Tab-separated table of C-alpha atoms and ligand atoms in Angstrom:
chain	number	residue	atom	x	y	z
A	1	UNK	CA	-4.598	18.888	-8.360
A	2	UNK	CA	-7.848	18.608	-6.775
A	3	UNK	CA	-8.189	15.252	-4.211
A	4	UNK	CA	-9.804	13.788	-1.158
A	5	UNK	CA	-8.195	13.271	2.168
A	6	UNK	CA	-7.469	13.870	5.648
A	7	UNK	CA	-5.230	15.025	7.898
A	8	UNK	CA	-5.896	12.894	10.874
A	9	UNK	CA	-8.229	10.179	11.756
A	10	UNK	CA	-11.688	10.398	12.761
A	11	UNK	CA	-15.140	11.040	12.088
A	12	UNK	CA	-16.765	11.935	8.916
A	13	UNK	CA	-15.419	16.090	9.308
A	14	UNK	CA	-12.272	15.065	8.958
A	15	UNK	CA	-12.780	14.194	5.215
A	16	UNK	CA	-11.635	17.469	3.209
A	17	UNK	CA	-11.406	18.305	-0.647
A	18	UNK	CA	-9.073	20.100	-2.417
A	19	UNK	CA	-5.469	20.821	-3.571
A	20	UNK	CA	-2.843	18.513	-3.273
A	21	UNK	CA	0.723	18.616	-5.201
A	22	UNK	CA	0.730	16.344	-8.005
A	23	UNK	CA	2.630	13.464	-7.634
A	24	UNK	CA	6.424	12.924	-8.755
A	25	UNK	CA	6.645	10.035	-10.784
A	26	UNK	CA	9.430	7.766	-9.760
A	27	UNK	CA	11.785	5.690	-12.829
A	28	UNK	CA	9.365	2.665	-12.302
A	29	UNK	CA	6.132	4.356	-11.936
A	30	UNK	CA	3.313	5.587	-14.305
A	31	UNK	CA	1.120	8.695	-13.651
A	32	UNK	CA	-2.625	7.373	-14.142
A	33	UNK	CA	-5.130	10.075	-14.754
A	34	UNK	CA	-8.126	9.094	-12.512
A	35	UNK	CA	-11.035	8.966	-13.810
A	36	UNK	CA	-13.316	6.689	-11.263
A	37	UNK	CA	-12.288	5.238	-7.962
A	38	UNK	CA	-14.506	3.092	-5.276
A	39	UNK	CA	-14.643	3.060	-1.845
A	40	UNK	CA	-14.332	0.251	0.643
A	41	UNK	CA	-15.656	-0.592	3.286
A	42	UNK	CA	-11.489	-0.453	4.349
A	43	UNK	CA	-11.854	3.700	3.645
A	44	UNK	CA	-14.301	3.819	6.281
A	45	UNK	CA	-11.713	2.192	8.996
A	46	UNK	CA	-8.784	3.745	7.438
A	47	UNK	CA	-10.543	7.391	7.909
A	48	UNK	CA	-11.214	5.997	11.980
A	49	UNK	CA	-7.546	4.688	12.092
A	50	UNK	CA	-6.719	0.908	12.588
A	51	UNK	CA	-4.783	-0.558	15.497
A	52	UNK	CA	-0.972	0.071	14.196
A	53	UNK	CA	-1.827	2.111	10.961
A	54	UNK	CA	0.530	4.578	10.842
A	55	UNK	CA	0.009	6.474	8.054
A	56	UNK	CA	2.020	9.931	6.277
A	57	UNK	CA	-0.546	12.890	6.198
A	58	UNK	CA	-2.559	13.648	4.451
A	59	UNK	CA	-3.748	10.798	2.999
A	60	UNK	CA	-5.498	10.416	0.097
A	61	UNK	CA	-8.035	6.772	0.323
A	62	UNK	CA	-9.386	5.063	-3.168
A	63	UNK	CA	-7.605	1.637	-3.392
A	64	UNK	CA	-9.725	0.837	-6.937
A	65	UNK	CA	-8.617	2.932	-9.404
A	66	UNK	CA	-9.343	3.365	-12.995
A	67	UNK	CA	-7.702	5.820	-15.323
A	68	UNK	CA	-5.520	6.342	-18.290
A	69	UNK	CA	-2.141	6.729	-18.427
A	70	UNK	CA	-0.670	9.786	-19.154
A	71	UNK	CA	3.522	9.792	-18.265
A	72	UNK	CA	5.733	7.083	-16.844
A	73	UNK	CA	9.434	6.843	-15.436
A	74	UNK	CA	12.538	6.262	-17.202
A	75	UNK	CA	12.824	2.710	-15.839
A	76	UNK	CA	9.256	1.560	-17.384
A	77	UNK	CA	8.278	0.262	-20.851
A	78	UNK	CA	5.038	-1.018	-22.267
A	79	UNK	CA	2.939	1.999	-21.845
A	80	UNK	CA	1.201	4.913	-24.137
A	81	UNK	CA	-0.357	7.697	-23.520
A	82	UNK	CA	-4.113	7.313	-23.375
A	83	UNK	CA	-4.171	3.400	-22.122
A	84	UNK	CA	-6.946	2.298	-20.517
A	85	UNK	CA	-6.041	0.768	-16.756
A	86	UNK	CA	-7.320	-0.601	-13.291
A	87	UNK	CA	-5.085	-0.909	-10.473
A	88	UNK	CA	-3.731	-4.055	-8.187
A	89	UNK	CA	-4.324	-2.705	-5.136
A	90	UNK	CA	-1.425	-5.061	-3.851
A	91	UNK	CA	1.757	-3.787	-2.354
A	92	UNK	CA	4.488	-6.634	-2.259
A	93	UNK	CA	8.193	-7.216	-1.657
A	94	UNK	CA	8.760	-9.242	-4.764
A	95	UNK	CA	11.946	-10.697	-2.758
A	96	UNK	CA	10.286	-12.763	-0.379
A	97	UNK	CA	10.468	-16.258	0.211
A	98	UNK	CA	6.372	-16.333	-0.342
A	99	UNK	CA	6.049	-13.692	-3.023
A	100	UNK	CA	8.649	-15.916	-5.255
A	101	UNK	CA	6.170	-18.863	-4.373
A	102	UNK	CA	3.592	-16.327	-6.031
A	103	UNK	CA	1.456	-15.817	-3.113
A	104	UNK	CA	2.208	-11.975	-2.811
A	105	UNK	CA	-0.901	-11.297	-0.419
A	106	UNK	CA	1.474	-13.157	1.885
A	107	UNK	CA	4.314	-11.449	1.751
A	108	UNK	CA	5.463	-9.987	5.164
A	109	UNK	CA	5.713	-6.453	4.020
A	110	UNK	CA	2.493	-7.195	2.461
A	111	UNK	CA	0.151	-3.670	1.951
A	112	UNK	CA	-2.525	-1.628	0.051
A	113	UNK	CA	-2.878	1.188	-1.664
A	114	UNK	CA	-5.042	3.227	-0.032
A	115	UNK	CA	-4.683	1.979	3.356
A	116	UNK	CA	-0.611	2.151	3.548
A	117	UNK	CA	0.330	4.335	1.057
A	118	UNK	CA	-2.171	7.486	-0.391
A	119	UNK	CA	-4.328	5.835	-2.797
A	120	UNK	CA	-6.374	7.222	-6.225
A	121	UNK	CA	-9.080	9.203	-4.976
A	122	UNK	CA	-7.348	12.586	-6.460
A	123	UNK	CA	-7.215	13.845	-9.796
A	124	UNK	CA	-3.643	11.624	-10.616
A	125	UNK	CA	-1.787	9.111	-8.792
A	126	UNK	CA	1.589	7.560	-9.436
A	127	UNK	CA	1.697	3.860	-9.128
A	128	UNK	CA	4.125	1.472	-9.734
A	129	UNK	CA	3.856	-0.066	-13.321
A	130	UNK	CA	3.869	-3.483	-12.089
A	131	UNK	CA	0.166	-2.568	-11.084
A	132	UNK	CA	-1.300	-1.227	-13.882
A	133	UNK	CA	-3.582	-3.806	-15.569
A	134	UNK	CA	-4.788	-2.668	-19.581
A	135	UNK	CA	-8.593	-2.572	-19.551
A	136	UNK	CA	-10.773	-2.607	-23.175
A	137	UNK	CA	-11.405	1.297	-24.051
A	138	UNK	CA	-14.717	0.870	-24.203
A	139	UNK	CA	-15.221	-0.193	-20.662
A	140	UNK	CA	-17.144	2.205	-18.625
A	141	UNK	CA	-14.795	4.200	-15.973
A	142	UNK	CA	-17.495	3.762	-13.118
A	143	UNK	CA	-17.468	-0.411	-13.494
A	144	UNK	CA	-14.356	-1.115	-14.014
A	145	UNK	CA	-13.407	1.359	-10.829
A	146	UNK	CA	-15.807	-1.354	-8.929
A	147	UNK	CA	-14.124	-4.268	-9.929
A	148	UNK	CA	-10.124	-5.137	-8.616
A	149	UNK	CA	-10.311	-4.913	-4.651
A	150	UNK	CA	-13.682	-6.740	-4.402
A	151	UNK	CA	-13.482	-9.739	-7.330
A	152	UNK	CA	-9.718	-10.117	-6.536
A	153	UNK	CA	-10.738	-11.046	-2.978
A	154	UNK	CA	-14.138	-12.744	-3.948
A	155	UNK	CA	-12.151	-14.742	-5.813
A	156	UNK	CA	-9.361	-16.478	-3.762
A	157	UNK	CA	-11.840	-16.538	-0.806
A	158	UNK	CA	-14.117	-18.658	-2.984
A	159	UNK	CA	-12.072	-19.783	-5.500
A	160	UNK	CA	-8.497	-20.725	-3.830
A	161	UNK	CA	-8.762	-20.148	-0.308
A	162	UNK	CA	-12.147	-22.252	-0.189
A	163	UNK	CA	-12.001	-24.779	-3.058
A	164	UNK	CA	-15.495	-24.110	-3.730
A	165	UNK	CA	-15.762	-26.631	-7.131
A	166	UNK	CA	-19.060	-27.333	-9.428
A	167	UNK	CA	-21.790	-29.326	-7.956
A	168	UNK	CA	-20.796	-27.619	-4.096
A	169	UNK	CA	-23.239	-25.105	-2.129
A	170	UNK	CA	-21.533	-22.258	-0.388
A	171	UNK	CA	-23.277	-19.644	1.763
A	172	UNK	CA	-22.311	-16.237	1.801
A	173	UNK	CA	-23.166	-13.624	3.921
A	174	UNK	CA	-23.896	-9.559	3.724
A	175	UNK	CA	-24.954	-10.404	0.325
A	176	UNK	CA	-25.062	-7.008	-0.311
A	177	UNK	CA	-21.240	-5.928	0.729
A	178	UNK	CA	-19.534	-5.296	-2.533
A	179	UNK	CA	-17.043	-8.718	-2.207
A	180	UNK	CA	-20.013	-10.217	-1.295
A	181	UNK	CA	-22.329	-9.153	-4.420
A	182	UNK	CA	-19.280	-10.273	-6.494
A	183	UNK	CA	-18.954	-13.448	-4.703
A	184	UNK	CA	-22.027	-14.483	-5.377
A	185	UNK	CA	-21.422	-14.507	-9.443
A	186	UNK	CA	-18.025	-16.333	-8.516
A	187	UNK	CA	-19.610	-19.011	-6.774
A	188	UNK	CA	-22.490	-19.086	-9.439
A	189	UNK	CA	-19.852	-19.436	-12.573
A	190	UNK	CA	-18.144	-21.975	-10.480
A	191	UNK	CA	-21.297	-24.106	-10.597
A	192	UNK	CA	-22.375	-23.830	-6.971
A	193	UNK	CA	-25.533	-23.353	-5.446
A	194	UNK	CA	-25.803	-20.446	-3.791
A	195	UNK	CA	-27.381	-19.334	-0.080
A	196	UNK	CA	-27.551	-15.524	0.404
A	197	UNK	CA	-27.818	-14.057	3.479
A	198	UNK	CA	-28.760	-10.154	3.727
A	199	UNK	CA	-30.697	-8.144	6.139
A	200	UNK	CA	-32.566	-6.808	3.695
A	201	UNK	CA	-35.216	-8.406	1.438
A	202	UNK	CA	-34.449	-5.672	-1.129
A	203	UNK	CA	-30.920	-6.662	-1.327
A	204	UNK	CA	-31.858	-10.598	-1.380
A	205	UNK	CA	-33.639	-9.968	-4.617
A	206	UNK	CA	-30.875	-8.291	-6.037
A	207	UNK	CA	-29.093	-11.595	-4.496
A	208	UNK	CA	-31.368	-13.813	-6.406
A	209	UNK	CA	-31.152	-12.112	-10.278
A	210	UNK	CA	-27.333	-12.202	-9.457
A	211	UNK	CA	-27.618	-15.952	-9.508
A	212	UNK	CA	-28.358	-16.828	-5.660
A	213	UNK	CA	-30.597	-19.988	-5.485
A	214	UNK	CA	-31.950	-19.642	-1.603
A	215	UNK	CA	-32.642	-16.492	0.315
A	216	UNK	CA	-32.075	-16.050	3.845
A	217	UNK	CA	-32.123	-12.848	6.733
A	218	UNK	CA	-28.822	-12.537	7.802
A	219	UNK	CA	-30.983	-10.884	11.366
A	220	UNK	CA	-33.096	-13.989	11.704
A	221	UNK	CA	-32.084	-17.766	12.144
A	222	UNK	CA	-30.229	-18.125	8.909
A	223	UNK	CA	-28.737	-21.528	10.714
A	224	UNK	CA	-31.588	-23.078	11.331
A	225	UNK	CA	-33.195	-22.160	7.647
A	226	UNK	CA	-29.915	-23.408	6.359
A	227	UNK	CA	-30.183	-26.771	8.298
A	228	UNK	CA	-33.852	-27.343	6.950
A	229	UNK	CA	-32.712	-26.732	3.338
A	230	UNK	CA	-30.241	-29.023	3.352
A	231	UNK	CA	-31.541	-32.002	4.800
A	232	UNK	CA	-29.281	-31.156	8.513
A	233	UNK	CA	-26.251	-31.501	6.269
A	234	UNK	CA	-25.374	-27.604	6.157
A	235	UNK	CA	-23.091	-26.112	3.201
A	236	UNK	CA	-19.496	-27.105	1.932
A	237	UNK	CA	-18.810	-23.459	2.167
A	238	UNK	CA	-19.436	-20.398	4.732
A	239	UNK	CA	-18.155	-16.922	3.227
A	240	UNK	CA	-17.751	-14.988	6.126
A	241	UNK	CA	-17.391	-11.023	6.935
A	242	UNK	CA	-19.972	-10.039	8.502
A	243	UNK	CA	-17.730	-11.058	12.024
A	244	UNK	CA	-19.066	-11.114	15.457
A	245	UNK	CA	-22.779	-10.607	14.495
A	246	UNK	CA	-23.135	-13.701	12.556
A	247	UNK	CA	-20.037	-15.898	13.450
A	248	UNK	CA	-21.938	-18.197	15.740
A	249	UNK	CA	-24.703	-18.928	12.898
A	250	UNK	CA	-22.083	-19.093	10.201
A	251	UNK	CA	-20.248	-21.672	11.938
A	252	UNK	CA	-23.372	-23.955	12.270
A	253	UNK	CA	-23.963	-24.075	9.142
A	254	UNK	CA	-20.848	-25.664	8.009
A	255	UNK	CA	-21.341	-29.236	6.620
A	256	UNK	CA	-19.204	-31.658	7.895
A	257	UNK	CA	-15.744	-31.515	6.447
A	258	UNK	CA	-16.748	-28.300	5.084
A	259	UNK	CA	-14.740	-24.611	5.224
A	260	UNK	CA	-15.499	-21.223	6.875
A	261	UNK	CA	-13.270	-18.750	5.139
A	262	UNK	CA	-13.742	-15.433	6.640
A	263	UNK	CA	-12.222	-12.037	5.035
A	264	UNK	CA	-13.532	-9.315	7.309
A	265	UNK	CA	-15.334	-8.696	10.748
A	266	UNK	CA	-17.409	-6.071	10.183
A	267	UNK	CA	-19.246	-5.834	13.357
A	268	UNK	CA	-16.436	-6.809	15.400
A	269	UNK	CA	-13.218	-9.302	15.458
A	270	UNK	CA	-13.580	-11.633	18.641
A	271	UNK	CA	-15.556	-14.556	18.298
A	272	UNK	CA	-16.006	-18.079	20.386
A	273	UNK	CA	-14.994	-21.520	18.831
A	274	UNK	CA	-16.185	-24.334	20.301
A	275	UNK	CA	-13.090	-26.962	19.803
A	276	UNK	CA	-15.395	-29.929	20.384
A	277	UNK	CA	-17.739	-28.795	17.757
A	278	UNK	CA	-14.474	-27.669	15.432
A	279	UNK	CA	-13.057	-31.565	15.569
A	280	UNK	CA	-16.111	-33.814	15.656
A	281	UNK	CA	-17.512	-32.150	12.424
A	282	UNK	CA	-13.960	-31.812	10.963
A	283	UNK	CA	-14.478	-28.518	9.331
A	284	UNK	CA	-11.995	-25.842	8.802
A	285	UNK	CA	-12.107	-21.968	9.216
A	286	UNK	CA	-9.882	-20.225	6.832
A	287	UNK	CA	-8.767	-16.888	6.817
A	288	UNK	CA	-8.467	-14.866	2.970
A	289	UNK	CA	-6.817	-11.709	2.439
A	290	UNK	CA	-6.875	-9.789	-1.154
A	291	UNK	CA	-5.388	-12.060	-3.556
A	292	UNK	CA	-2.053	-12.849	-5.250
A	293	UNK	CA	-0.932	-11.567	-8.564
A	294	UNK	CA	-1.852	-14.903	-10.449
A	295	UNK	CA	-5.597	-14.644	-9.132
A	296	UNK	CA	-5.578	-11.302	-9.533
A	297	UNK	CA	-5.246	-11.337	-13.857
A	298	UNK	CA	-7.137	-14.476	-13.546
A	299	UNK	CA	-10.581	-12.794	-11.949
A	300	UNK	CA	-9.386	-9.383	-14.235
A	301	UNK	CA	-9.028	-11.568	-17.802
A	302	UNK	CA	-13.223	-12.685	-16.557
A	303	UNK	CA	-14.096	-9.687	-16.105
A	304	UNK	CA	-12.615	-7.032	-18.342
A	305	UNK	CA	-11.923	-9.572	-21.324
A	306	UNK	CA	-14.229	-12.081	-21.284
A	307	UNK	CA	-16.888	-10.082	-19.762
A	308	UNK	CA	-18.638	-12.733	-17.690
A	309	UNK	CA	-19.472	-11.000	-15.073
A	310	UNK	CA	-21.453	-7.999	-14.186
A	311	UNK	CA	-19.682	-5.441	-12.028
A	312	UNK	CA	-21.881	-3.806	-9.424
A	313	UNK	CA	-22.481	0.190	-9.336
A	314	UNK	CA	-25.051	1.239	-6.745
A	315	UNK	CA	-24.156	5.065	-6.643
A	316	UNK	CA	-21.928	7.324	-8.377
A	317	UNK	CA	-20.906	10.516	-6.306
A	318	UNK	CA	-18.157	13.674	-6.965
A	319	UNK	CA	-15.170	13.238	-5.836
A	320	UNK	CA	-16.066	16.004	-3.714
A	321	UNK	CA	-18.551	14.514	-2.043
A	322	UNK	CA	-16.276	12.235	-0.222
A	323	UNK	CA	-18.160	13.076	2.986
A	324	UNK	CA	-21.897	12.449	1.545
A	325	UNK	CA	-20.263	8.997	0.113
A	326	UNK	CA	-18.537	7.876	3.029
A	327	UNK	CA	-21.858	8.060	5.070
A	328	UNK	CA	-23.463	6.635	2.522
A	329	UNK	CA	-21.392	3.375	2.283
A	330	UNK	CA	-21.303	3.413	6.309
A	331	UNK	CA	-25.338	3.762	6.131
A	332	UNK	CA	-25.270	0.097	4.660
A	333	UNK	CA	-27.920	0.710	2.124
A	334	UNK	CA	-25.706	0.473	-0.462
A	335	UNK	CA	-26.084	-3.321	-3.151
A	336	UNK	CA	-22.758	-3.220	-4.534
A	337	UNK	CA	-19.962	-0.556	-5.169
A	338	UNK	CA	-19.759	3.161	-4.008
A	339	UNK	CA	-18.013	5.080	-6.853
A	340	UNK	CA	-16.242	8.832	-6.903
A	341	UNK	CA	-15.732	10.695	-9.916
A	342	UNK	CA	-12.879	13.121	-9.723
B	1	NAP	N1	-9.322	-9.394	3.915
B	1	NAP	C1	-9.496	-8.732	2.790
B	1	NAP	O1	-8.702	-8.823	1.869
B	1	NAP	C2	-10.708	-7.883	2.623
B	1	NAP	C3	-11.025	-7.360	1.364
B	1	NAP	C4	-12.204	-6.635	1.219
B	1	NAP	C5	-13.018	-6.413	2.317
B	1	NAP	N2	-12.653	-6.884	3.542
B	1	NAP	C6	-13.522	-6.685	4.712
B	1	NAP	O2	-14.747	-7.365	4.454
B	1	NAP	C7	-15.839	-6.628	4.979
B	1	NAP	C8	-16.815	-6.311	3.861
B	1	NAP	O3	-16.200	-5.400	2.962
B	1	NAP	P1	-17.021	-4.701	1.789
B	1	NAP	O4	-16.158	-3.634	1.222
B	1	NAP	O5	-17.613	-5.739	0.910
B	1	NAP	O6	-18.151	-3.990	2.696
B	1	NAP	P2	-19.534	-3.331	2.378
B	1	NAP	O7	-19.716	-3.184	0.904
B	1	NAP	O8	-19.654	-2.150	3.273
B	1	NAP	O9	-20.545	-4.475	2.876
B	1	NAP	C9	-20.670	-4.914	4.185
B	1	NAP	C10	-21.945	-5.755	4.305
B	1	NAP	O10	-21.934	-6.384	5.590
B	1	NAP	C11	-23.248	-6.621	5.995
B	1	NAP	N3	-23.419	-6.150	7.393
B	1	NAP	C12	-22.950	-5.011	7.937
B	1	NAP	N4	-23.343	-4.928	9.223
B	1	NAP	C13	-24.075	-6.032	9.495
B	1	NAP	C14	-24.765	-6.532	10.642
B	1	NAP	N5	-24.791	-5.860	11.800
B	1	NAP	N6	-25.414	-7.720	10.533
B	1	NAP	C15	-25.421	-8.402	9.370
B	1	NAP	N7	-24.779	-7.962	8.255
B	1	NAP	C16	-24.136	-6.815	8.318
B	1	NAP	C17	-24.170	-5.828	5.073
B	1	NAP	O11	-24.812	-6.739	4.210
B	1	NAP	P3	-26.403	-6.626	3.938
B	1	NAP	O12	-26.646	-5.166	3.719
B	1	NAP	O13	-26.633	-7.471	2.761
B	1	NAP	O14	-27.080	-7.125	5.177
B	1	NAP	C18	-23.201	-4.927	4.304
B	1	NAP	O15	-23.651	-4.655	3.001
B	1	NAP	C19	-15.230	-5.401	5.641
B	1	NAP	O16	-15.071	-5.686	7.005
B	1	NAP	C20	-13.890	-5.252	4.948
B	1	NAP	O17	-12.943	-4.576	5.714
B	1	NAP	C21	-11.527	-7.604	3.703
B	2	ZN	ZN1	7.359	-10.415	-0.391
């Protein structure tokens, strides 16, 4: 079968495409015809390597998958040929003190597909059937490839991690980033009023007919703008990702007894806290990481059932343009999801 991968970590050359052996299907796994997958930012780090990644090569990235099923192992039930499916991206134990509490994105052997293990961007993947999530047929392949990663992680940073409830203002940075663009419906169907913070004016007005209330530059003093539009009170919630470039800002802008939750440090990890700041103004920061299983079909059943949201395709590439898309999505320009058609 024709896929996408690499053989070592690196640059953008070391992105190749073409033939892979299909994969054996093990008793509890289904074979899922591909038929759109998205990139993540995470492909983009995955490709450079991570500290401790080790991964089996090649590997093949795409953690959000969409496809139909086409065979499945002797141990599995529940499936025909021809369903429509999107994929939990989660790897979990399912033993675990903390995955029996149902919080499976805690789970010590916690992983993702695409990052640990080879993920979808190939012509078939085999995936265990505890993954697969049914999706209408007449869902298009390219949205519903942009949807688990992003609005499963959107969701409990907003949503469980942060508490965000009706009548609260959150503020949530890179409002472009694909969990951001998500986030920003969350936090609008949860009744919040919404600061977006982009470096693009471009992207903010994509920001604002998403549902975003007030506009700010991400590059400019968001804090102080945030400060003046709420009376010096500041937000009850910070979504953070952006890392070191905006940490300092994003932490201003907390309201007193108010949360940070932070999911990603995309222009760098290592930020300063001032403690007397942190326990004067009572506010907590709160780290989110994908979501568990429960959050997972919740933010799924919105999207692909109830269709209340609007799932975010800025460009649609080959599959063999892996190396065109991957620059792409590291160029930034992107509002929303980067999608590969095998
Ligand atoms: N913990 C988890 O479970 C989890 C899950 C998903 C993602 N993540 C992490 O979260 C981050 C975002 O992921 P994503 O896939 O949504 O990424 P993405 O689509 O590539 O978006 C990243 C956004 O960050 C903003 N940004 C980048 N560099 C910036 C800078 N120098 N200053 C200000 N803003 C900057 C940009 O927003 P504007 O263009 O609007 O300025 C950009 O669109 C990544 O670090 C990723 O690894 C973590
Ligand atoms: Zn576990």
């Amino acid at each position: 079968m024709k896929a996408a991968f690499f053989r070592q970590h690196g640059g953008l050359d070391v992105l190749e495409y073409g033939d892979l052996a299909e994969p054996v299907v093990g008793p509890d796994e289904v074979l899922v015809r591909v038929h759109a997958v998205a990139l993540n930012h995470l492909d983009l780090f995955v490709r450079e390597g991570l500290p401790g990644l080790k991964l089996a090569m090649p590997h093949v990235g795409g953690s959000d998958i969409a496809g139909e099923v086409v065979a499945w192992g002797d141990d599995v039930t529940g499936w025909s040929e021809g369903d429509h499916v999107v994929v939990n991206p989660s790897i979990w134990c399912g033993r675990c003190e903390l995955c029996i509490a149902g919080e499976e994105s805690l789970c010590e052997q916690y992983g993702i597909i695409g990052e640990h293990v080879s993920g979808g961007g190939a012509e078939y993947v085999a995936l265990p059937a505890r993954n697969l999530r049914r999706i209408p047929s007449d869902f298009p392949w390219e949205q519903a490839a942009a949807v688990p990663l992003v609005w499963m992680t959107a969701w409990r940073a907003l949503i469980g991690q942060g508490q965000l409830r009706a009548g609260q203002s959150v503020l949530i940075l890179g409002a472009g980033g694909g969990v951001a663009s998500a986030a920003i419906q969350i936090a609008r169907y949860a009744g919040a009023t919404v600061y977006a913070a982009s470096r693009s004016d471009e992207k903010l007005e994509h920001a604002r007919q998403l549902g975003a209330d007030h506009l700010l530059r991400s590059d400019g003093e968001f804090s102080r703008e945030i400060w003046a539009r709420t009376n010096k009170r500041g937000v009850d919630v910070v979504l953070e990702n952006v890392g070191a470039a905006t940490w300092k800002q994003s932490v201003r802008s907390i309201a007193k007894g108010g949360r940070l939750v932070t999911y990603g440090a995309t222009t760098g990890p290592i930020v300063e806290i001032d403690i007397r700041h942190l326990f004067w103004r009572q506010y907590a920061i709160i780290g989110s990481t994908m979501a568990n299983n429960r959050e997972f079909e919740t933010v799924m059943r919105l999207v692909f059932d109830e269709r209340r949201f609007q799932p975010l395709v800025d460009r649609v590439f080959a599959l063999s343009e892996i190396r065109a898309a991957h620059e792409y999505l590291a160029s930034g320009e992107q509002f929303g999801k980067v999608v590969l058609v095998p």
